[in-house]
Every structure is written in structure tokens, then in C-alpha cells.
Short mmCIF file of C-alpha atoms in Angstrom, two decimals:
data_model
loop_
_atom_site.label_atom_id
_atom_site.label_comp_id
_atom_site.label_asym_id
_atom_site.label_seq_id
_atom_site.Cartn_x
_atom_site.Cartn_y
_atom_site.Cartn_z
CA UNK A 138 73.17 79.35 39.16
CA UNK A 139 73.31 82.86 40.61
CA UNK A 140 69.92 84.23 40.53
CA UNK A 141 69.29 87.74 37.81
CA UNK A 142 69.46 90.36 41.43
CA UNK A 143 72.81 88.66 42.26
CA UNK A 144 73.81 88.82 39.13
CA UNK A 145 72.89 92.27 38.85
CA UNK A 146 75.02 93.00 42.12
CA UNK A 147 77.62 91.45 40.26
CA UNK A 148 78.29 93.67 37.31
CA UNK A 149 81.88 94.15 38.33
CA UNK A 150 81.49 97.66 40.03
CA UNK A 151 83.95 98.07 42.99
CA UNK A 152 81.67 100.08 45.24
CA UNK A 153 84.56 101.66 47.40
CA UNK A 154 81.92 103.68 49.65
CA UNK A 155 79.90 100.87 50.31
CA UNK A 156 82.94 98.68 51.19
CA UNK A 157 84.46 101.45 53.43
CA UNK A 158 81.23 101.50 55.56
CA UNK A 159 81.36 98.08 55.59
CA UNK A 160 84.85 98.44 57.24
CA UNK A 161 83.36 101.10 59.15
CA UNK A 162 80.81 98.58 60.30
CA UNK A 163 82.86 95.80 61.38
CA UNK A 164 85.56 98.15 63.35
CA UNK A 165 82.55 99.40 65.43
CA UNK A 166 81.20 95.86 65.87
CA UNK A 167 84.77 94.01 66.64
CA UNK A 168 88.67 95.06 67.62
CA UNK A 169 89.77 91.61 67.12
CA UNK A 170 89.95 92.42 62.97
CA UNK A 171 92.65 94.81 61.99
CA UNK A 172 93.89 96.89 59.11
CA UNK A 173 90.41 97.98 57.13
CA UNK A 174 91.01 101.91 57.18
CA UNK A 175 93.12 100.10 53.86
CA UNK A 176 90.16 98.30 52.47
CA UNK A 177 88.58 101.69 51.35
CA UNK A 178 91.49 102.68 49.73
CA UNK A 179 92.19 99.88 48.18
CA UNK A 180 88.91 99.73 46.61
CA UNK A 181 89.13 103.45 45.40
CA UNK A 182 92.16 103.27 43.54
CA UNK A 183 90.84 99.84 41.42
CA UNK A 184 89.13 101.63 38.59
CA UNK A 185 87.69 99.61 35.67
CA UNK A 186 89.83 97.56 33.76
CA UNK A 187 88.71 97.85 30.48
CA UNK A 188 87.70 94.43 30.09
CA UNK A 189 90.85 93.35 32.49
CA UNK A 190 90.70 91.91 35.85
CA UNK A 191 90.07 95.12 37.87
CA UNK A 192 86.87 94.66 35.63
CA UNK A 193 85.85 91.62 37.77
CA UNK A 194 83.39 91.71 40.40
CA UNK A 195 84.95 92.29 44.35
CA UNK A 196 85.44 89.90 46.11
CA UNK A 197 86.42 87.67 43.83
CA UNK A 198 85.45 83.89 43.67
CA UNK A 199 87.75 81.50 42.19
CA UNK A 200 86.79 77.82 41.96
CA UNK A 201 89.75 75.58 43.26
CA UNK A 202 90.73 73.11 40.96
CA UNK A 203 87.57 73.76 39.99
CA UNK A 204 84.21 72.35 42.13
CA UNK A 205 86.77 70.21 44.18
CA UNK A 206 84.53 70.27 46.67
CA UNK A 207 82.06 67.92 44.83
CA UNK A 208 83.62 66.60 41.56
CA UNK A 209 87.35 65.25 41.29
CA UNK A 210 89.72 68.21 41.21
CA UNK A 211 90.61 69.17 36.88
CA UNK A 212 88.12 67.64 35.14
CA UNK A 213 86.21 69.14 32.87
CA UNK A 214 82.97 68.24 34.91
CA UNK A 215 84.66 69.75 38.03
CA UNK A 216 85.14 73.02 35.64
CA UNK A 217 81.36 72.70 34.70
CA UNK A 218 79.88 72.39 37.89
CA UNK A 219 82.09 75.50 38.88
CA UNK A 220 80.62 77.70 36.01
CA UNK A 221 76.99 76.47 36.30
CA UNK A 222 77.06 77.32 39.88
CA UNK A 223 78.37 81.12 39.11
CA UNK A 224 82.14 81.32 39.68
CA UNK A 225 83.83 83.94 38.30
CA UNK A 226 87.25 82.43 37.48
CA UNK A 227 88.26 78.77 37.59
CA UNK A 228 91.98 77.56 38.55
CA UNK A 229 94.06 75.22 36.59
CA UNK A 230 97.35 73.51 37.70
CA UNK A 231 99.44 72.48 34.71
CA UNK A 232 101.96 69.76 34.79
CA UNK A 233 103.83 68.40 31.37
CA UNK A 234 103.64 64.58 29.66
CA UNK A 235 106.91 63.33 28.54
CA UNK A 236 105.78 64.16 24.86
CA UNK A 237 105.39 68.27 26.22
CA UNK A 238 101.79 68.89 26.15
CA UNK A 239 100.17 70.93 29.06
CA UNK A 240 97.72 68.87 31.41
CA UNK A 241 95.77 69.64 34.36
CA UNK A 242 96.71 68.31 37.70
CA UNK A 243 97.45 69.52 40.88
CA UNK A 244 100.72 67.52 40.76
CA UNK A 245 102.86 65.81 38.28
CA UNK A 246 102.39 62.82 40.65
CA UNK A 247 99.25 61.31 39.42
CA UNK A 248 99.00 58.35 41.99
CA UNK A 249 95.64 59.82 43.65
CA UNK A 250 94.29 61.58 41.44
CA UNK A 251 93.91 58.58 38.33
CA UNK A 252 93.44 54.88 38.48
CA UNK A 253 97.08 54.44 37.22
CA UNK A 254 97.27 51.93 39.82
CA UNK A 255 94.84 49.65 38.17
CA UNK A 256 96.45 49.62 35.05
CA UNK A 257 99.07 46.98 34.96
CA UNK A 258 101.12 47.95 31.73
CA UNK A 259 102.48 51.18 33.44
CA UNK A 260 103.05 48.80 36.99
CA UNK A 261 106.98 49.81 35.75
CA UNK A 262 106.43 53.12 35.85
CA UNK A 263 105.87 53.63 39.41
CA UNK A 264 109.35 55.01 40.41
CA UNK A 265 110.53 57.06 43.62
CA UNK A 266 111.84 61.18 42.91
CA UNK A 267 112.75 64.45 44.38
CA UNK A 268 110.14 66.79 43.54
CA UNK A 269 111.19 70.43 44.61
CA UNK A 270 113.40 68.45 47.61
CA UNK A 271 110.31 66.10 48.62
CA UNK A 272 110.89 62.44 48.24
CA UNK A 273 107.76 60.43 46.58
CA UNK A 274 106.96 57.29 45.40
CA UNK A 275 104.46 56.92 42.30
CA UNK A 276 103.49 57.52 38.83
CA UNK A 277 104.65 61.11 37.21
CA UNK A 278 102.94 62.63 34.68
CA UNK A 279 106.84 63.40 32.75
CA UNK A 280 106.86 59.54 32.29
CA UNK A 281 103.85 59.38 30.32
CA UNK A 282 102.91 60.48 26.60
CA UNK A 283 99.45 62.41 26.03
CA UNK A 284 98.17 59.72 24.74
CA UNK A 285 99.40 57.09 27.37
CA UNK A 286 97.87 59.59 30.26
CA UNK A 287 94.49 59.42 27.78
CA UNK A 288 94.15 56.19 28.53
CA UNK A 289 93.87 56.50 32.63
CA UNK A 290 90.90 58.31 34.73
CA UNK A 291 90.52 60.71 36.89
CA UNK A 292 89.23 59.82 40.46
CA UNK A 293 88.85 61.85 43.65
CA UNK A 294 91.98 62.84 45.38
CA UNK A 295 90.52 62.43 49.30
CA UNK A 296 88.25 59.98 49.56
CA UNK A 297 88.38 59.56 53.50
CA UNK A 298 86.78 63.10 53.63
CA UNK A 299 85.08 63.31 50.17
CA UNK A 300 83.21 60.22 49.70
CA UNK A 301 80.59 61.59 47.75
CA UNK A 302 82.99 62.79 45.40
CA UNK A 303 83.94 59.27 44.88
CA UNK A 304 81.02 58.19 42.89
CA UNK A 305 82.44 60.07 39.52
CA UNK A 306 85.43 57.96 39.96
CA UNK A 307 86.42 57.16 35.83
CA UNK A 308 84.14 59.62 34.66
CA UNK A 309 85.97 61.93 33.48
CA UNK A 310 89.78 61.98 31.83
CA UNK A 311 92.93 64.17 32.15
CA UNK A 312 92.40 66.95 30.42
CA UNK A 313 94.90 69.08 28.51
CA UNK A 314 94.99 72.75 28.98
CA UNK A 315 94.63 73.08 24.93
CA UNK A 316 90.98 71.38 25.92
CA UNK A 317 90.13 73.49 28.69
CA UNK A 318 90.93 76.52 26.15
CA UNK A 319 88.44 74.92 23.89
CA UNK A 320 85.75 74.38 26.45
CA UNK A 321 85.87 77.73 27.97
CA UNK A 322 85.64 79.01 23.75
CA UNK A 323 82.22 76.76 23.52
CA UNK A 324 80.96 78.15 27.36
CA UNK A 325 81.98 81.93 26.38
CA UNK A 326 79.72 81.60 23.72
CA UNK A 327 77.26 79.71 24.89
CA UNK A 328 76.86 82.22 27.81
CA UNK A 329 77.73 85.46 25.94
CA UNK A 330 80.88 86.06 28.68
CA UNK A 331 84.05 85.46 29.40
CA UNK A 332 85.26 82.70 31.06
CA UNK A 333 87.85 83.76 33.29
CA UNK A 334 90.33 80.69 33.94
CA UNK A 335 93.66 80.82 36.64
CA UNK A 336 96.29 78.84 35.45
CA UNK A 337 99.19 77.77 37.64
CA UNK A 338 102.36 76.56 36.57
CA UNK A 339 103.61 73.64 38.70
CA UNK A 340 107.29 72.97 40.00
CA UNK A 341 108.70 75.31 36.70
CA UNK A 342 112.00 74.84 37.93
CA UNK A 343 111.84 70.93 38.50
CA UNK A 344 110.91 70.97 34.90
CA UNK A 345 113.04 73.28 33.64
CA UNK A 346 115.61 71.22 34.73
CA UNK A 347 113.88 68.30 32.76
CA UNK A 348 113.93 70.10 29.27
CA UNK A 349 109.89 70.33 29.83
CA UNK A 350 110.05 73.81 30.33
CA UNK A 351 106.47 74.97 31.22
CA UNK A 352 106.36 79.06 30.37
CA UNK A 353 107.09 78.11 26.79
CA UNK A 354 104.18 76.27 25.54
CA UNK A 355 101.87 77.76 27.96
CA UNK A 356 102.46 81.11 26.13
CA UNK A 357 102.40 79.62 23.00
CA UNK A 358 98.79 78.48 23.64
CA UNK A 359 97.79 81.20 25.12
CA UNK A 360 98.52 83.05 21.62
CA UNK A 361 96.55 80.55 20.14
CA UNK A 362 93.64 81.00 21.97
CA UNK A 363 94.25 84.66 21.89
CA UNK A 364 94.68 84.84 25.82
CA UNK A 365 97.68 85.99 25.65
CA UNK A 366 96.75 90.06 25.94
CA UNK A 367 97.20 92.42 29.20
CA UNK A 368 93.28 92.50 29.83
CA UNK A 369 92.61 88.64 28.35
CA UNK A 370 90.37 86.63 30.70
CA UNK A 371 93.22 84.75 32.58
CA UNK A 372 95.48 85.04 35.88
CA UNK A 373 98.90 83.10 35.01
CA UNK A 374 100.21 82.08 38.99
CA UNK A 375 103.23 80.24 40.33
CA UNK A 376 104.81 79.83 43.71
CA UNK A 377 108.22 80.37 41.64
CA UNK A 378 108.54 84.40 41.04
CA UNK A 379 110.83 83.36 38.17
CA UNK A 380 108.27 81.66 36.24
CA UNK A 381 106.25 84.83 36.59
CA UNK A 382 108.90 87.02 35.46
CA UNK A 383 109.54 84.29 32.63
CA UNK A 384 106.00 84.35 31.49
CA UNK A 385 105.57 88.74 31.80
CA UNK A 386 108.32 88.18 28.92
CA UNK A 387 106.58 86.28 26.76
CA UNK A 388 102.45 87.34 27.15
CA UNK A 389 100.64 89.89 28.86
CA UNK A 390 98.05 88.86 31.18
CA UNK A 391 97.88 89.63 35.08
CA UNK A 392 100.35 87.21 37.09
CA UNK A 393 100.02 86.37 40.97
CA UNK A 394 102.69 85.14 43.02
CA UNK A 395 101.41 82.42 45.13
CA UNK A 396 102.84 82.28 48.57
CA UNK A 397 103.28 79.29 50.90
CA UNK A 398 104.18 79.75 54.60
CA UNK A 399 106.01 82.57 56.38
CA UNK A 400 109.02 80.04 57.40
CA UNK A 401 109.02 78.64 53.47
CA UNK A 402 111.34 79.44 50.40
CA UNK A 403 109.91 79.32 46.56
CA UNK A 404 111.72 76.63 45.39
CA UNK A 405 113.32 78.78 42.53
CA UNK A 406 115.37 80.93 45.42
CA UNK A 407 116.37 77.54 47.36
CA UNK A 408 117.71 76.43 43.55
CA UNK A 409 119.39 80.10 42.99
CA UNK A 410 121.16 80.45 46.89
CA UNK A 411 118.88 83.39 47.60
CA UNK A 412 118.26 83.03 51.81
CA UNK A 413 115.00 84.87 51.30
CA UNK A 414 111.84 83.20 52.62
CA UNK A 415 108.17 83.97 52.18
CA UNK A 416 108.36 85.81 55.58
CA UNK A 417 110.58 88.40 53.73
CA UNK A 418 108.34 88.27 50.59
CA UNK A 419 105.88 89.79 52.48
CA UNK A 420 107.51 93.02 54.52
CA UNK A 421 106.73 96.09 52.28
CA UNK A 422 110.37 95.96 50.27
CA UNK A 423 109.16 92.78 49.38
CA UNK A 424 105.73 93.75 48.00
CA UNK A 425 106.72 96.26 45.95
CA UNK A 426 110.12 94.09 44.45
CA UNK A 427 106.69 91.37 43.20
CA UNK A 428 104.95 94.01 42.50
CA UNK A 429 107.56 95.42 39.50
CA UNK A 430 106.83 91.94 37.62
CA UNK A 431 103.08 90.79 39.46
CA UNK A 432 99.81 92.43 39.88
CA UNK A 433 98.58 90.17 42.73
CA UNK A 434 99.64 87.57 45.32
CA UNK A 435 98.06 84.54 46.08
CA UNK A 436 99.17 84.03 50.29
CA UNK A 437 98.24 81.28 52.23
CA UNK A 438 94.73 82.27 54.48
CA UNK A 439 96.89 81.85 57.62
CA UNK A 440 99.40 85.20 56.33
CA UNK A 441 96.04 86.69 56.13
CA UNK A 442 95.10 85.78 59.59
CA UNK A 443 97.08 83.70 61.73
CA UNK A 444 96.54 80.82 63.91
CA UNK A 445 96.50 80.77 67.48
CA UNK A 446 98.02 77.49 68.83
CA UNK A 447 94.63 76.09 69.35
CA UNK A 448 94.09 76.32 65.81
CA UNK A 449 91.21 78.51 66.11
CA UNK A 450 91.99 82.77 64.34
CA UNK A 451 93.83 85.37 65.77
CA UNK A 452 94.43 88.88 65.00
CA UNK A 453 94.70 89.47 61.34
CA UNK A 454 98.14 90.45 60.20
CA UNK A 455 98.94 93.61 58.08
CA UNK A 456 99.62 92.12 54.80
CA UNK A 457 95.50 93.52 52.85
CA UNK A 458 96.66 96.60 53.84
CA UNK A 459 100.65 96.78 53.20
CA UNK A 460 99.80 94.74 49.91
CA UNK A 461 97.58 96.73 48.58
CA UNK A 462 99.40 100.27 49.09
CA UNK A 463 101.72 98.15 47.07
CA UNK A 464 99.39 97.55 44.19
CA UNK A 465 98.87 93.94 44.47
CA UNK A 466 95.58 92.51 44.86
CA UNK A 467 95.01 89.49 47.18
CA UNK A 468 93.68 86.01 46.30
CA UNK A 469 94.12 83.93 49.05
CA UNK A 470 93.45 80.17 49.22
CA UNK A 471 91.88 77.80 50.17
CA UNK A 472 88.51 78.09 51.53
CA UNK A 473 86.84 74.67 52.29
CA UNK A 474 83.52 73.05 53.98
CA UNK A 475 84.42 70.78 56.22
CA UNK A 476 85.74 70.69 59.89
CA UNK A 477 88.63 69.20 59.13
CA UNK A 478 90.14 72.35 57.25
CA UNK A 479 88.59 74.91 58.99
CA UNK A 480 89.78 77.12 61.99
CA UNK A 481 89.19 75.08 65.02
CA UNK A 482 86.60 78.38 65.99
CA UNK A 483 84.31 77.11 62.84
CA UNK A 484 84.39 73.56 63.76
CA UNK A 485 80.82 72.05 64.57
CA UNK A 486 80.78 68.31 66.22
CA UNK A 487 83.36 65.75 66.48
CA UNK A 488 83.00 64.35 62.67
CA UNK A 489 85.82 66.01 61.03
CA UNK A 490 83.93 65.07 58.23
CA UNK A 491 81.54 67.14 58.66
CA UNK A 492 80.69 70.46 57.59
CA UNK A 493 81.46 72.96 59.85
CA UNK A 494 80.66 77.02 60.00
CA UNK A 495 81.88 77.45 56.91
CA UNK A 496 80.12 80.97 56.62
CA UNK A 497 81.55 82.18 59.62
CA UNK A 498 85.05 81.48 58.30
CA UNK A 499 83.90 83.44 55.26
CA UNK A 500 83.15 85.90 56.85
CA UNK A 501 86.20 86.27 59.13
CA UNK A 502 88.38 86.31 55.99
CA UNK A 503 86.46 88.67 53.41
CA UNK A 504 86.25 91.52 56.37
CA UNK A 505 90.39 91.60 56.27
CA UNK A 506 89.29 93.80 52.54
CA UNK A 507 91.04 90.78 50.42
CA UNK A 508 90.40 91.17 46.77
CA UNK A 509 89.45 87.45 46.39
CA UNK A 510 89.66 83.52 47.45
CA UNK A 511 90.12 80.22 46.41
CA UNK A 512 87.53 78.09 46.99
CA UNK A 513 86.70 74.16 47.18
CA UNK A 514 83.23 74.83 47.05
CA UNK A 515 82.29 78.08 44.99
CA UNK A 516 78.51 77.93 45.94
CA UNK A 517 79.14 78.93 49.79
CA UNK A 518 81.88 81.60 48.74
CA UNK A 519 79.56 82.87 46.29
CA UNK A 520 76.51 83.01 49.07
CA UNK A 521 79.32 83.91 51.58
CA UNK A 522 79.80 87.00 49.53
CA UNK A 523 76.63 87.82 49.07
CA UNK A 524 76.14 88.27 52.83
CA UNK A 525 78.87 90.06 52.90
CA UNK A 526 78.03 92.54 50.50
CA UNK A 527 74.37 93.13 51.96
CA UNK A 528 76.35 93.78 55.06
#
């Protein structure tokens, strides 16, 4: 749990002076990082929110899946973990069942992330599809009832590199988004806040397609649960800009466009013959069209900074800066531990395994002036911040 001085540092105040001498700082110290005369701008013009999410605290830490890092990824012990160790908002994926209630998963193909395998009266389910133009072979989440997925576990996703995680194999079951609304009722009371979720609609168009429509009945519980409000305690994110522009129809809160890499199409635009890619989405016309329907974008970390070939960072691109004289706030993803994912600068040893300089790469990435980042494991980005908010 964040200690009461962190907490205090916390309160949600966006500090523009001390972030611009903090840009101020690192420009004197380094030329390799580029584009923070924007991060004191940026800062000045996000005001208080009135309970919304320019109300939350800068930068902003959002829990992966949850504590992904160290639980299996959306479970409701992987959402605990993520609030007991101080996160400020925790991300959801939402896939439908066959019978058109909302569940969490990363995918709709639940082959490694449940012990389907094990169970031998859905053996006949396993089929082969074309997800979003990707062939694979498994168990789908569309083929299943609620109450058929209640019956499986949830189980850790990687556990070459996570092997720890493994030992909450079957702890835990699929939870539906209607639960998580629940839980995160019960914790907002129990802690007298908030909980601020970030809930991502999956493959919208594959489903569309399906008659499983997801924008629907995720706005219909959001009214429910009375999230459904301009300054109500949720993100709503897609890599699909139609789903966004679907859902700003039908609820209010703050949506972010999530963005894959430079060379990639949303899936929606490959469906709809429109030759723009992710490259285009992010030159200034195509800021400010996301913009008219988003209030943030969710890029990959390397349209943030770039990779060298070696793998290791190179000179931060100008997308903090055009973004936010756009209006769009930045949550990035995904931030994790170990060598294997990081930079290859941040590696340490030979075990890829192994955690590497994870702080480092925190570092590296918060200078750029992003609003936020995903994060596998929400106790370093939360220290991470820290450190860089004492400067």
C-alpha cells in the first residue's frame, strides 16, 4: 500500500511548474530525450476535472490486466492485488459468451488463460478461426454460455517467464464485467474512493459481425452501475476508433484509442477499405480527427520512443508533444519487469527471466511528459513515479 506522504503527493494536483522544471532538468542533463518544452504545457492546460479523469493524479498508473505481473491476468485477485498495492485505475479486456454476457479476458481465445484443456466435455469445442485476419486454433469464449465458462479456471497466461504466477493456477474464475462492477461498488466503499477501472472492448468488429455486438451491453451496464456519466470513474478503450465513436453515442465517459504499430491498420479500417494505418493516425491531422470523438490515446511504448535495431531506445519521437497540443492525453502500454520485455539498454544478465532495470526504463519513458502507463507490475510504476516526481 502507498504509504500516507505518497498518498498525500498523490491528491491529483497536476503541478505544471514542478513538471516543467523537471523537463527543464532532464534537457540540461541529456539531448538524447526530445520534445519536453510540450510537457509544461501540457500540464498547464489539464485543470481539474471535477471529479473526471483530469482529476487523477499525473502520471498515471494503470494496472495491466490487473497485477499481471504476479497473479493471472482478470481475476478478481489480480484486480485486488492491483488496488491493495495503490493503482489508480485497473484495465479490463471484455470478450462476449455465446449467451451475450461481458467477461474479462485478454482474448476471446481462452486456451492459455483457463484449464479448458483439462476439461473433456468441451474437447469438441476446440475449433480453428479468423480472428481480426489471424488464424488460431482453440477454445473461444463465443462458443461458451456464462455458465459453461463458470465452470473452467483461470491460470497464468506465460508460465515459461511467470512461474511464480503459476501457483494460483484454479484459484480464481472468469469473471464477468457485471462482477467486477460489483467488486469495485464493495472496494469504493470500503476505501471511501473511487475505483477507477479501464475497460477495453476486444475485436468489436469480429463480433459485430457475430450478432455479439460489444458497445451495446457494455453501455447498458455501465447505466446500471451508474458509470455511464462524462466524469464517472472509467476509461472505455479500443484499438477500433469505431467502437469508440459507437460507445461516445451511447454513454459519456472518457474514451482512448489504443494504437498498435506504426506499419498496422485497426482492424475496423482494414474491414471498411480505408488505406490508413496507425502511422497516419498519428501525424497531427490525425490527432485532432481522434481527438473530435477521444480524449486520449493509448500508443504502443515504441511510438513513444523507438527502437534502435539493437533493441535498446532511441530518440523519442514527437507524438507527447503533437498529441497533446491536440488534446489527447497519453497512456501508453506496457511496462513490464523482466529482461525479456524490456529495451535491450535495461537488460541485466543473460536470464531473460530475470528482472532487469526496470526503473531505468521508467524513467526513460515518464521524462517523454506522457500522461500515464500500463503496467504489469503497478508497484515499480508506482515507486517509478515517485522518483520521478522527487526529481
Amino acid at each position: 500500500m502507498a504509504t500516507q506522504k505518497s498518498r498525500q503527493s498523490e491528491s491529483g494536483e497536476r503541478r505544471p511548474g514542478r513538471r516543467a522544471l523537471l523537463g527543464a532538468a532532464v534537457l540540461g542533463a541529456s539531448t538524447a530525450v526530445v520534445g519536453l518544452p510540450g510537457v509544461a504545457r501540457a500540464d498547464a492546460k489539464h485543470g481539474h476535472g471535477h471529479g473526471g479523469y483530469k482529476d487523477l493524479p499525473v502520471p498515471t498508473i494503470v494496472a495491466h490486466r490487473g497485477t499481471s505481473g504476479y497473479r493471472p491476468e482478470h481475476t478478481l485477485g489480480s484486480y485486488q492485488l492491483a488496488l491493495d498495492m495503490g493503482a489508480h485505475v485497473i484495465e479490463q479486456d471484455v470478450v462476449p459468451t455465446k449467451d451475450g454476457h461481458l467477461v474479462c479476458r485478454h482474448e476471446n481465445d481462452i486456451t492459455a488463460t483457463t484449464d479448458v484443456a483439462a476439461h473433456s466435455e468441451f474437447a469438441s469445442r476446440k475449433t480453428t478461426k479468423s480472428v481480426d485476419g489471424v488464424s488460431l486454433t482453440g477454445w473461444f469464449t463465443e462458443d461458451f454460455t456464462l455458465a459453461e465458462l463458470k465452470t473452467l479456471r483461470a491460470k497464468e497466461r506465460i508460465p515459461g517467464t511467470r512461474q511464480h504466477n503459476t501457483l494460483y493456477d484454479g484459484r480464481w474464475e472468469v469473471p464477468t464485467l457485471e462482477e467486477v462492477f460489483q467488486w469495485a461498488e464493495k472496494q469504493g466503499r470500503a476505501h471511501g474512493k473511487r475505483i477507477w477501472l479501464h475497460i477495453e472492448t476486444k475485436h468489436p468488429t469480429y463480433f459485430r459481425k457475430l450478432g455479439l455486438g460489444l458497445e451495446e451491453p457494455l453501455a447498458k451496464l455501465l447505466r446500471t452501475y451508474g458509470r455511464h456519466k462524462k466524469n464517472s470513474p472509467n476509461f472505455l478503450q479500443s484499438f477500433e476508433p469505431s467502437s469508440l465513436q459507437r460507445l461516445g453515442k451511447l454513454v459519456g465517459p472518457p474514451r482512448v484509442v489504443l494504437l498498435s504499430t506504426a506499419n498496422s491498420r485497426p482492424w475496423d479500417f482494414v474491414e471498411a477499405g480505408d488505406p490508413r494505418t496507425v502511422g497516419d493516425l498519428i501525424k497531427p491531422e490525425g490527432l485532432e480527427w481522434m481527438a473530435s470523438f477521444a480524449q486520449g490515446i493509448g500508443p504502443t511504448l515504441d511510438l513513444i520512443i523507438p527502437r534502435k535495431p539493437d533493441g535498446s531506445l532511441g530518440t523519442p519521437s514527437t507524438l507527447v508533444e503533437d498529441a497533446h497540443g491536440a488534446g489527447l492525453i497519453l497512456h501508453p502500454y506496457t511496462m513490464r519487469n523482466e529482461n525479456t520485455f524490456l529495451p535491450t539498454n535495461f537488460k541485466k544478465g543473460t536470464d531473460p527471466n530475470a528482472y532487469g532495470d526496470a526503473f531505468g526504463a521508467f524513467k526513460a519513458y515518464l521524462e517523454t511528459g506522457i500522461d500515464g502507463l500500463f503496467s504489469d507490475n503497478c508497484d515499480t510504476a508506482l515507486l517509478a513515479r515517485e522518483d520521478f516526481l522527487k526529481g
